[in-house]
Amino acid sequence: MITYEEALTLLIQNALREDIGDGDHTTLSCISPDAKGKAILKIKEEGILAGMEVAEKIFRYMQPDIVFTAFKKDGDEMSIGETAFEVEARVHTILQCERLVLNCMQRMSGIASLTRKYTDLLKGYHTQLLDTRKTTPNFRLLEKEAVRTGGGFNHRMGLYDMIMLKDNHIDYCGGIEKALEKAWAYVQEKRPGLKIEIETRNLDDVKRVVAFGRANRIMLDNFTPEQITEALEVINGQFETEASGGINLANIVDYARTGVDFVSAGAVIHHAVSADLSLKAVLI
């Protein structure tokens, strides 16, 4: 398993290769390779800032000896007209990294800002907000980082760090009890400590899971808040609980009032709108 830093370096490497290709011919055609310059990141809308550390790593990947001056940090509230950072480097470095820096920071700040709206509504409740795997291919690392920046928690990074028995797994396997028994045996033999979560579609499913055991968390999928309350009475604190399906800003508090441990919402990522930021040259 690679570390976050290794995964981020790989993401940056691949993204720059995709963008630059065989050369940034615009910059090569009109800017001397020795030219040095400064640029600032201007904030053009309110929200939660994310991607500052990523931006610095992008510039340093291209040129390790840049001078990067941060005026704000990840998770800060941002306002129109503020400057997030200043970078001093070769002009080629600034121009070749510009779009990747903006793409990352705009996307991450949009996700962090939307996540913060959700987590603000959960203040005072036991319930915590989880993201999902409904992410952009090859950009999950930073989308989930942005969720954390906004105050949410990551559910699982991929298929490798939790067993999640969803409806299709259960149906293919032949039922709740068979799926749980096989998953539990697999964990004991091959991946001790790996958590098992199982999706339930109705109260009868919940009762079957509670009776059989072998799970760490029960997902209550597309349950209404009233149905969640009934399910929690059956579960009686024996398993972690997660509400999922159709949860949004308009109803998240209704779910939190039930006392469910977690609510998961893919919308914090796939409904987020990129923030308005720009990188501007500073003439020196």
mmCIF file of N, CA and C in Angstrom, residues 13-78:
data_model
loop_
_atom_site.group_PDB
_atom_site.id
_atom_site.type_symbol
_atom_site.label_atom_id
_atom_site.label_comp_id
_atom_site.label_asym_id
_atom_site.label_seq_id
_atom_site.Cartn_x
_atom_site.Cartn_y
_atom_site.Cartn_z
ATOM 1 N N GLN A 13 2.629 13.907 -11.007
ATOM 2 C CA GLN A 13 3.457 13.480 -12.144
ATOM 3 C C GLN A 13 2.582 13.182 -13.367
ATOM 4 N N ASN A 14 1.533 12.415 -13.178
ATOM 5 C CA ASN A 14 0.670 12.038 -14.289
ATOM 6 C C ASN A 14 -0.114 13.227 -14.839
ATOM 7 N N ALA A 15 -0.562 14.100 -13.942
ATOM 8 C CA ALA A 15 -1.345 15.259 -14.377
ATOM 9 C C ALA A 15 -0.490 16.236 -15.180
ATOM 10 N N LEU A 16 0.751 16.457 -14.744
ATOM 11 C CA LEU A 16 1.640 17.351 -15.492
ATOM 12 C C LEU A 16 2.013 16.739 -16.843
ATOM 13 N N ARG A 17 2.226 15.439 -16.852
ATOM 14 C CA ARG A 17 2.540 14.770 -18.116
ATOM 15 C C ARG A 17 1.362 14.899 -19.097
ATOM 16 N N GLU A 18 0.169 14.740 -18.579
ATOM 17 C CA GLU A 18 -1.027 14.862 -19.407
ATOM 18 C C GLU A 18 -1.149 16.266 -20.005
ATOM 19 N N ASP A 19 -0.825 17.284 -19.202
ATOM 20 C CA ASP A 19 -1.030 18.671 -19.633
ATOM 21 C C ASP A 19 0.106 19.192 -20.515
ATOM 22 N N ILE A 20 1.327 18.864 -20.147
ATOM 23 C CA ILE A 20 2.485 19.425 -20.857
ATOM 24 C C ILE A 20 2.837 18.619 -22.108
ATOM 25 N N GLY A 21 2.644 17.321 -22.057
ATOM 26 C CA GLY A 21 2.955 16.503 -23.229
ATOM 27 C C GLY A 21 4.409 16.657 -23.653
ATOM 28 N N ASP A 22 4.629 16.949 -24.939
ATOM 29 C CA ASP A 22 6.007 17.085 -25.423
ATOM 30 C C ASP A 22 6.545 18.506 -25.280
ATOM 31 N N GLY A 23 5.793 19.351 -24.559
ATOM 32 C CA GLY A 23 6.312 20.692 -24.294
ATOM 33 C C GLY A 23 5.216 21.734 -24.226
ATOM 34 N N ASP A 24 5.399 22.698 -23.330
ATOM 35 C CA ASP A 24 4.503 23.860 -23.251
ATOM 36 C C ASP A 24 4.975 24.856 -24.309
ATOM 37 N N HIS A 25 4.503 24.688 -25.518
ATOM 38 C CA HIS A 25 5.062 25.434 -26.645
ATOM 39 C C HIS A 25 4.736 26.925 -26.587
ATOM 40 N N THR A 26 3.637 27.281 -25.921
ATOM 41 C CA THR A 26 3.329 28.700 -25.761
ATOM 42 C C THR A 26 4.412 29.386 -24.936
ATOM 43 N N THR A 27 4.721 28.797 -23.783
ATOM 44 C CA THR A 27 5.745 29.373 -22.918
ATOM 45 C C THR A 27 7.125 29.285 -23.563
ATOM 46 N N LEU A 28 7.421 28.148 -24.154
ATOM 47 C CA LEU A 28 8.729 27.973 -24.795
ATOM 48 C C LEU A 28 8.960 28.990 -25.907
ATOM 49 N N SER A 29 7.884 29.394 -26.572
ATOM 50 C CA SER A 29 8.026 30.285 -27.720
ATOM 51 C C SER A 29 8.281 31.740 -27.350
ATOM 52 N N CYS A 30 7.897 32.142 -26.125
ATOM 53 C CA CYS A 30 7.972 33.585 -25.838
ATOM 54 C C CYS A 30 8.590 33.955 -24.504
ATOM 55 N N ILE A 31 8.958 32.965 -23.676
ATOM 56 C CA ILE A 31 9.547 33.262 -22.367
ATOM 57 C C ILE A 31 10.915 32.605 -22.266
ATOM 58 N N SER A 32 11.903 33.374 -21.862
ATOM 59 C CA SER A 32 13.250 32.836 -21.686
ATOM 60 C C SER A 32 13.264 31.796 -20.569
ATOM 61 N N PRO A 33 13.988 30.696 -20.745
ATOM 62 C CA PRO A 33 14.068 29.666 -19.695
ATOM 63 C C PRO A 33 14.638 30.194 -18.388
ATOM 64 N N ASP A 34 15.412 31.266 -18.447
ATOM 65 C CA ASP A 34 16.040 31.811 -17.239
ATOM 66 C C ASP A 34 15.174 32.846 -16.530
ATOM 67 N N ALA A 35 14.068 33.254 -17.146
ATOM 68 C CA ALA A 35 13.229 34.309 -16.563
ATOM 69 C C ALA A 35 12.632 33.843 -15.236
ATOM 70 N N LYS A 36 12.662 34.747 -14.258
ATOM 71 C CA LYS A 36 12.068 34.471 -12.954
ATOM 72 C C LYS A 36 10.887 35.394 -12.727
ATOM 73 N N GLY A 37 9.954 34.954 -11.911
ATOM 74 C CA GLY A 37 8.776 35.769 -11.681
ATOM 75 C C GLY A 37 8.051 35.395 -10.399
ATOM 76 N N LYS A 38 7.016 36.160 -10.118
ATOM 77 C CA LYS A 38 6.144 35.901 -8.973
ATOM 78 C C LYS A 38 4.706 35.796 -9.465
ATOM 79 N N ALA A 39 3.902 35.084 -8.695
ATOM 80 C CA ALA A 39 2.468 35.010 -8.964
ATOM 81 C C ALA A 39 1.733 34.879 -7.638
ATOM 82 N N ILE A 40 0.484 35.352 -7.619
ATOM 83 C CA ILE A 40 -0.327 35.264 -6.409
ATOM 84 C C ILE A 40 -1.634 34.545 -6.742
ATOM 85 N N LEU A 41 -2.153 33.856 -5.755
ATOM 86 C CA LEU A 41 -3.425 33.159 -5.893
ATOM 87 C C LEU A 41 -4.502 34.067 -5.311
ATOM 88 N N LYS A 42 -5.380 34.561 -6.189
ATOM 89 C CA LYS A 42 -6.442 35.478 -5.774
ATOM 90 C C LYS A 42 -7.745 34.711 -5.557
ATOM 91 N N ILE A 43 -8.411 35.054 -4.453
ATOM 92 C CA ILE A 43 -9.694 34.437 -4.094
ATOM 93 C C ILE A 43 -10.824 35.328 -4.604
ATOM 94 N N LYS A 44 -11.783 34.707 -5.296
ATOM 95 C CA LYS A 44 -12.829 35.486 -5.944
ATOM 96 C C LYS A 44 -14.235 35.121 -5.484
ATOM 97 N N GLU A 45 -14.329 34.285 -4.443
ATOM 98 C CA GLU A 45 -15.637 34.000 -3.859
ATOM 99 C C GLU A 45 -15.458 33.489 -2.438
ATOM 100 N N GLU A 46 -16.531 33.525 -1.676
ATOM 101 C CA GLU A 46 -16.482 33.072 -0.293
ATOM 102 C C GLU A 46 -16.606 31.552 -0.219
ATOM 103 N N GLY A 47 -16.057 31.003 0.856
ATOM 104 C CA GLY A 47 -16.137 29.556 1.047
ATOM 105 C C GLY A 47 -15.044 29.072 1.966
ATOM 106 N N ILE A 48 -14.668 27.801 1.805
ATOM 107 C CA ILE A 48 -13.607 27.185 2.585
ATOM 108 C C ILE A 48 -12.449 26.856 1.642
ATOM 109 N N LEU A 49 -11.271 27.310 2.004
ATOM 110 C CA LEU A 49 -10.094 27.121 1.158
ATOM 111 C C LEU A 49 -9.510 25.724 1.350
ATOM 112 N N ALA A 50 -9.157 25.096 0.245
ATOM 113 C CA ALA A 50 -8.518 23.776 0.298
ATOM 114 C C ALA A 50 -7.527 23.654 -0.845
ATOM 115 N N GLY A 51 -6.467 22.863 -0.629
ATOM 116 C CA GLY A 51 -5.475 22.616 -1.663
ATOM 117 C C GLY A 51 -4.213 23.450 -1.554
ATOM 118 N N MET A 52 -4.054 24.182 -0.474
ATOM 119 C CA MET A 52 -2.845 25.004 -0.315
ATOM 120 C C MET A 52 -1.592 24.137 -0.291
ATOM 121 N N GLU A 53 -1.603 23.084 0.523
ATOM 122 C CA GLU A 53 -0.421 22.220 0.608
ATOM 123 C C GLU A 53 -0.190 21.491 -0.713
ATOM 124 N N VAL A 54 -1.255 21.138 -1.379
ATOM 125 C CA VAL A 54 -1.135 20.476 -2.679
ATOM 126 C C VAL A 54 -0.497 21.421 -3.692
ATOM 127 N N ALA A 55 -0.932 22.677 -3.689
ATOM 128 C CA ALA A 55 -0.373 23.662 -4.621
ATOM 129 C C ALA A 55 1.132 23.795 -4.442
ATOM 130 N N GLU A 56 1.579 23.902 -3.198
ATOM 131 C CA GLU A 56 3.021 24.024 -2.955
ATOM 132 C C GLU A 56 3.764 22.787 -3.456
ATOM 133 N N LYS A 57 3.182 21.604 -3.233
ATOM 134 C CA LYS A 57 3.841 20.370 -3.688
ATOM 135 C C LYS A 57 3.926 20.318 -5.214
ATOM 136 N N ILE A 58 2.920 20.839 -5.897
ATOM 137 C CA ILE A 58 2.945 20.860 -7.362
ATOM 138 C C ILE A 58 4.094 21.725 -7.857
ATOM 139 N N PHE A 59 4.203 22.925 -7.318
ATOM 140 C CA PHE A 59 5.292 23.816 -7.728
ATOM 141 C C PHE A 59 6.655 23.211 -7.398
ATOM 142 N N ARG A 60 6.761 22.618 -6.207
ATOM 143 C CA ARG A 60 8.070 22.064 -5.797
ATOM 144 C C ARG A 60 8.422 20.805 -6.585
ATOM 145 N N TYR A 61 7.426 20.091 -7.063
ATOM 146 C CA TYR A 61 7.714 18.938 -7.908
ATOM 147 C C TYR A 61 8.441 19.397 -9.171
ATOM 148 N N MET A 62 8.005 20.518 -9.714
ATOM 149 C CA MET A 62 8.618 21.058 -10.926
ATOM 150 C C MET A 62 9.937 21.769 -10.628
ATOM 151 N N GLN A 63 9.976 22.479 -9.478
ATOM 152 C CA GLN A 63 11.174 23.246 -9.134
ATOM 153 C C GLN A 63 11.323 23.268 -7.615
ATOM 154 N N PRO A 64 12.178 22.438 -7.056
ATOM 155 C CA PRO A 64 12.276 22.307 -5.598
ATOM 156 C C PRO A 64 12.640 23.591 -4.856
ATOM 157 N N ASP A 65 13.358 24.530 -5.494
ATOM 158 C CA ASP A 65 13.841 25.713 -4.769
ATOM 159 C C ASP A 65 12.931 26.924 -4.902
ATOM 160 N N ILE A 66 11.641 26.727 -5.170
ATOM 161 C CA ILE A 66 10.720 27.863 -5.218
ATOM 162 C C ILE A 66 10.635 28.529 -3.846
ATOM 163 N N VAL A 67 10.160 29.755 -3.814
ATOM 164 C CA VAL A 67 9.818 30.438 -2.562
ATOM 165 C C VAL A 67 8.293 30.513 -2.518
ATOM 166 N N PHE A 68 7.717 29.798 -1.578
ATOM 167 C CA PHE A 68 6.254 29.725 -1.470
ATOM 168 C C PHE A 68 5.840 30.378 -0.159
ATOM 169 N N THR A 69 5.076 31.440 -0.235
ATOM 170 C CA THR A 69 4.639 32.166 0.962
ATOM 171 C C THR A 69 3.130 32.025 1.106
ATOM 172 N N ALA A 70 2.694 31.317 2.143
ATOM 173 C CA ALA A 70 1.262 31.092 2.374
ATOM 174 C C ALA A 70 0.697 32.177 3.282
ATOM 175 N N PHE A 71 -0.407 32.765 2.861
ATOM 176 C CA PHE A 71 -1.107 33.765 3.673
ATOM 177 C C PHE A 71 -2.342 33.177 4.349
ATOM 178 N N LYS A 72 -2.755 32.014 3.885
ATOM 179 C CA LYS A 72 -3.873 31.311 4.498
ATOM 180 C C LYS A 72 -3.512 29.832 4.524
ATOM 181 N N LYS A 73 -4.346 29.027 5.208
ATOM 182 C CA LYS A 73 -4.077 27.585 5.276
ATOM 183 C C LYS A 73 -5.333 26.803 4.923
ATOM 184 N N ASP A 74 -5.144 25.525 4.637
ATOM 185 C CA ASP A 74 -6.275 24.664 4.315
ATOM 186 C C ASP A 74 -7.292 24.678 5.455
ATOM 187 N N GLY A 75 -8.567 24.828 5.087
ATOM 188 C CA GLY A 75 -9.630 24.853 6.076
ATOM 189 C C GLY A 75 -10.024 26.243 6.510
ATOM 190 N N ASP A 76 -9.261 27.262 6.121
ATOM 191 C CA ASP A 76 -9.618 28.639 6.460
ATOM 192 C C ASP A 76 -10.841 29.094 5.674
ATOM 193 N N GLU A 77 -11.620 29.971 6.272
ATOM 194 C CA GLU A 77 -12.663 30.650 5.510
ATOM 195 C C GLU A 77 -11.985 31.619 4.552
ATOM 196 N N MET A 78 -12.543 31.740 3.360
ATOM 197 C CA MET A 78 -11.964 32.649 2.372
ATOM 198 C C MET A 78 -13.002 33.676 1.940
#
